[in-house]
Short mmCIF file of C-alpha atoms in Angstrom, two decimals:
data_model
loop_
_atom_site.label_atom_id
_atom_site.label_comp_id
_atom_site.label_asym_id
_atom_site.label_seq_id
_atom_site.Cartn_x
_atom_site.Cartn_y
_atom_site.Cartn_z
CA UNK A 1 119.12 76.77 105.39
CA UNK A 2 121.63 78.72 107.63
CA UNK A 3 122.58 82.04 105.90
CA UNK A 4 125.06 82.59 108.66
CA UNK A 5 127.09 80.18 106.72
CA UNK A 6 126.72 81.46 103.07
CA UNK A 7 128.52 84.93 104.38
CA UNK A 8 132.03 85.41 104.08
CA UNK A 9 134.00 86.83 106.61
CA UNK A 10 136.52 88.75 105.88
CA UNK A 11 139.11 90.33 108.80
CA UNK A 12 140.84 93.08 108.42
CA UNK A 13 139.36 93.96 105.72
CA UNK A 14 138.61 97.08 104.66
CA UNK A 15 141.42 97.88 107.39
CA UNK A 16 142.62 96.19 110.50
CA UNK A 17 140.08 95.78 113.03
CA UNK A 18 137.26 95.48 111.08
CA UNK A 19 135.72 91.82 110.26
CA UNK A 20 133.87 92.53 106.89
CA UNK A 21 130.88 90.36 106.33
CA UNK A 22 131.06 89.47 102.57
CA UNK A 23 127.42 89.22 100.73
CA UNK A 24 128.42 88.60 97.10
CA UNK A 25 128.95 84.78 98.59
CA UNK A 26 125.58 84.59 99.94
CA UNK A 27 123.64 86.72 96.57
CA UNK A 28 126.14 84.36 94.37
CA UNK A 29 124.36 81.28 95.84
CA UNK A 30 121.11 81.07 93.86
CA UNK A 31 119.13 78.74 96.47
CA UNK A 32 120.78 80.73 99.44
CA UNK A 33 119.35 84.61 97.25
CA UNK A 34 115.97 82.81 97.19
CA UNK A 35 115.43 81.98 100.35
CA UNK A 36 116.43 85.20 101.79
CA UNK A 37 114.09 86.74 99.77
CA UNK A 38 111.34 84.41 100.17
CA UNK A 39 112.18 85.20 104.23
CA UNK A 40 111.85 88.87 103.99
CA UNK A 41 108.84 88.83 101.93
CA UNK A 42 107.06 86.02 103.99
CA UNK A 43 107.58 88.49 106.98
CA UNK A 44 106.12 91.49 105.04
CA UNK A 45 103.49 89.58 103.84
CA UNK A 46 100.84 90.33 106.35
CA UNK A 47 101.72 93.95 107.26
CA UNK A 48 99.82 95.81 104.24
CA UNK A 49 103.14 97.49 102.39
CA UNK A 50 102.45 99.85 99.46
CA UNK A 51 106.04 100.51 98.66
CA UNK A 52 109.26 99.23 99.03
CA UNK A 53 112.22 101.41 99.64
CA UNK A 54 116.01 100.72 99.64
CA UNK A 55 119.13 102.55 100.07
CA UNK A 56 122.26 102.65 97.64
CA UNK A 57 123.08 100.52 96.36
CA UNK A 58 122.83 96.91 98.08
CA UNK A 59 119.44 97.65 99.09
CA UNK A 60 118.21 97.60 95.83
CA UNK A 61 119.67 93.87 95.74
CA UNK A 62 117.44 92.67 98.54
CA UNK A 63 114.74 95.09 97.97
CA UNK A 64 113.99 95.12 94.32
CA UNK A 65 113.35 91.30 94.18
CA UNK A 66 110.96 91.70 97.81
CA UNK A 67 108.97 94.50 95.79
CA UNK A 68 109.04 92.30 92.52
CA UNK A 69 107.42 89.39 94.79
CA UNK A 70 104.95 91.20 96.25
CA UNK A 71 104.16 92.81 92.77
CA UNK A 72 104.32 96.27 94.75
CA UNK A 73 106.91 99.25 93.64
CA UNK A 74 110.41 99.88 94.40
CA UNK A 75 111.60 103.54 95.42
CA UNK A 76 115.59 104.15 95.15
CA UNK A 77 117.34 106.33 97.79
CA UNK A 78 120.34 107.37 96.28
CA UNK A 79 123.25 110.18 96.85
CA UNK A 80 122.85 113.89 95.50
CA UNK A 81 122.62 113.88 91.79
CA UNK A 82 121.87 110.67 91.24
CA UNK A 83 118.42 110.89 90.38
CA UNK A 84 117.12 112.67 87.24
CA UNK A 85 113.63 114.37 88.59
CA UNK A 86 113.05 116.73 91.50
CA UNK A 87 114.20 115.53 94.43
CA UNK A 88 114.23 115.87 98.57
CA UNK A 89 116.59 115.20 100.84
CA UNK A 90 118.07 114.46 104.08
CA UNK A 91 121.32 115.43 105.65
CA UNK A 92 122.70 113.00 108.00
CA UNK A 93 126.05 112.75 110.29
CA UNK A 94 128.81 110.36 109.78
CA UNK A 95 131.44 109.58 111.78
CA UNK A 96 133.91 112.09 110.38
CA UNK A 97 131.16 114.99 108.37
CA UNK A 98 128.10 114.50 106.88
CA UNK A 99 126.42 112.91 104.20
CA UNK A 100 123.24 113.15 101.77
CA UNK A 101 120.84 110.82 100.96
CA UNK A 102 117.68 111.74 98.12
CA UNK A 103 114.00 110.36 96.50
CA UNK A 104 112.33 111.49 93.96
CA UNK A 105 110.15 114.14 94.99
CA UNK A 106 106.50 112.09 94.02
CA UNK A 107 107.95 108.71 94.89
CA UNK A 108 106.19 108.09 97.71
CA UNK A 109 102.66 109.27 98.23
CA UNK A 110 101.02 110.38 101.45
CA UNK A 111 100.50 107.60 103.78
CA UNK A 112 101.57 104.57 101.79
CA UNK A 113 103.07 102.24 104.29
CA UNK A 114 106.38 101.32 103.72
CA UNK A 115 108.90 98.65 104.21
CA UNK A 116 113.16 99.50 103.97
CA UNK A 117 115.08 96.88 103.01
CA UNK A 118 118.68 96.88 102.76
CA UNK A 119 121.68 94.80 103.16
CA UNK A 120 123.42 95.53 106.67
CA UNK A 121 122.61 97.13 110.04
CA UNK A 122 125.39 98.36 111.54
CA UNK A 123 125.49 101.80 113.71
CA UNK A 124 121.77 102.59 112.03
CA UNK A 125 122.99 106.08 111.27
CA UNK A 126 121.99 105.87 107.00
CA UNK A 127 119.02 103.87 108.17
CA UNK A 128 117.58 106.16 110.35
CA UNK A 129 118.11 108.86 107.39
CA UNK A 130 116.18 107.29 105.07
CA UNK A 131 112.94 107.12 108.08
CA UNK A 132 113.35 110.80 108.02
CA UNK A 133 113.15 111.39 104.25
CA UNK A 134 110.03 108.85 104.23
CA UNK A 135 108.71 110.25 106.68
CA UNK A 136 109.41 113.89 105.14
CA UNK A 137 107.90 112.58 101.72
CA UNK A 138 104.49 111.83 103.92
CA UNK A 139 105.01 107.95 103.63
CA UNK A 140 104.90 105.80 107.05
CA UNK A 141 107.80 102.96 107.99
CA UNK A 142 106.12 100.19 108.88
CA UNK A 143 109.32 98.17 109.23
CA UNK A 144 113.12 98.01 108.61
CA UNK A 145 114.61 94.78 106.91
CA UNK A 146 118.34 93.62 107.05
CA UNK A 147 119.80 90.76 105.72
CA UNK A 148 122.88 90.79 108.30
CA UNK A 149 122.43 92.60 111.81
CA UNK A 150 125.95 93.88 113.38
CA UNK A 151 124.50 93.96 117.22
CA UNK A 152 127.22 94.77 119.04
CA UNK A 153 127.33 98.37 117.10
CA UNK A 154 123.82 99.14 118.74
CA UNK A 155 122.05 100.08 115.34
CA UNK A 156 119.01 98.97 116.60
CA UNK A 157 119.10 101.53 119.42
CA UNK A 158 119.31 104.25 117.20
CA UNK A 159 116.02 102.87 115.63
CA UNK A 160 113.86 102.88 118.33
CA UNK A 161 109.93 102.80 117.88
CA UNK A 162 110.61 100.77 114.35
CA UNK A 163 109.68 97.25 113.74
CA UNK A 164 113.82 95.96 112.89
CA UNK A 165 114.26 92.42 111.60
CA UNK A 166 117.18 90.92 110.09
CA UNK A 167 117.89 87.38 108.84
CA UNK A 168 121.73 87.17 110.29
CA UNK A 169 122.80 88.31 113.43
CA UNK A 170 126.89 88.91 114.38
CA UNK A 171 128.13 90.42 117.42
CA UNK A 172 131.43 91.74 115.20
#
């Protein structure tokens, strides 16, 4: 199946310039959700992953159903108080101030191996936040999943030294 061609485009959208790349078309599309699932987990599948971690919020819709499948756990990175227990966090720069990203304190345990999965790579800046609070919480990224890759933004780059796959690949 090509999942290129279960994503909507959308220009100009959400302001001119920008060519939005729509998943709700490609998660709406039962066999099209399966098989990127069944993709992401068939490439974990031999790289020993104790945990499964995803940003807010669309990487819990890729990652939840990868952890699910491998019948491993699912830790949520989410925004300042968001999540109920004690906490740690990273502060990370956006294009115009910064931002804050959070686990629960005891979600990951010293040296699990772990795999991020979320929905879009695109300048790698939230991405490479969430490798520093794994790393911070003692936990080791063994690879970073994407369902769509935006190349031209040079995410990738800013991930250097990770394993970085992704199922679609646009150049904007």
């Amino acid at each position: 199946m090509n999942l290129r061609e279960k994503i909507r485009v959308i220009n100009d959208f959400p302001k001119k310039g920008i060519s939005f790349k729509d998943i709700t078309t490609l998660i709406g599309d039962g066999e099209a959700l399966k098989v990127s699932i069944d993709k992401i987990t068939d490439y974990l599948k031999d790289k020993n992953i104790d945990v499964v971690v995803g940003p807010e919020s669309r990487g819990f819709i890729f990652g939840v159903p990868v952890a699910y499948a491998m019948g491993i756990g699912f830790v949520p990175v989410r925004k300042p108080g968001k999540l109920p227990g004690e906490t740690i966090g990273v502060e990370y720069s956006l294009e115009y101030g910064t931002d804050r990203l959070e686990i629960h304190k005891d979600a990951i345990k010293p040296g699990e191996r772990v795999a991020v999965i979320d929905d879009l790579l695109a300048t790698g800046g939230t991405i490479e936040a969430v490798t520093k609070l794994i790393e911070q919480a003692g936990g080791e990224v063994v690879t970073l999943n994407f369902a769509i890759e935006l190349t031209e933004l040079k995410g990738r780059d800013k991930l250097n030294g990770y394993d970085v796959m992704s199922l679609v690949q646009y150049d904007i």
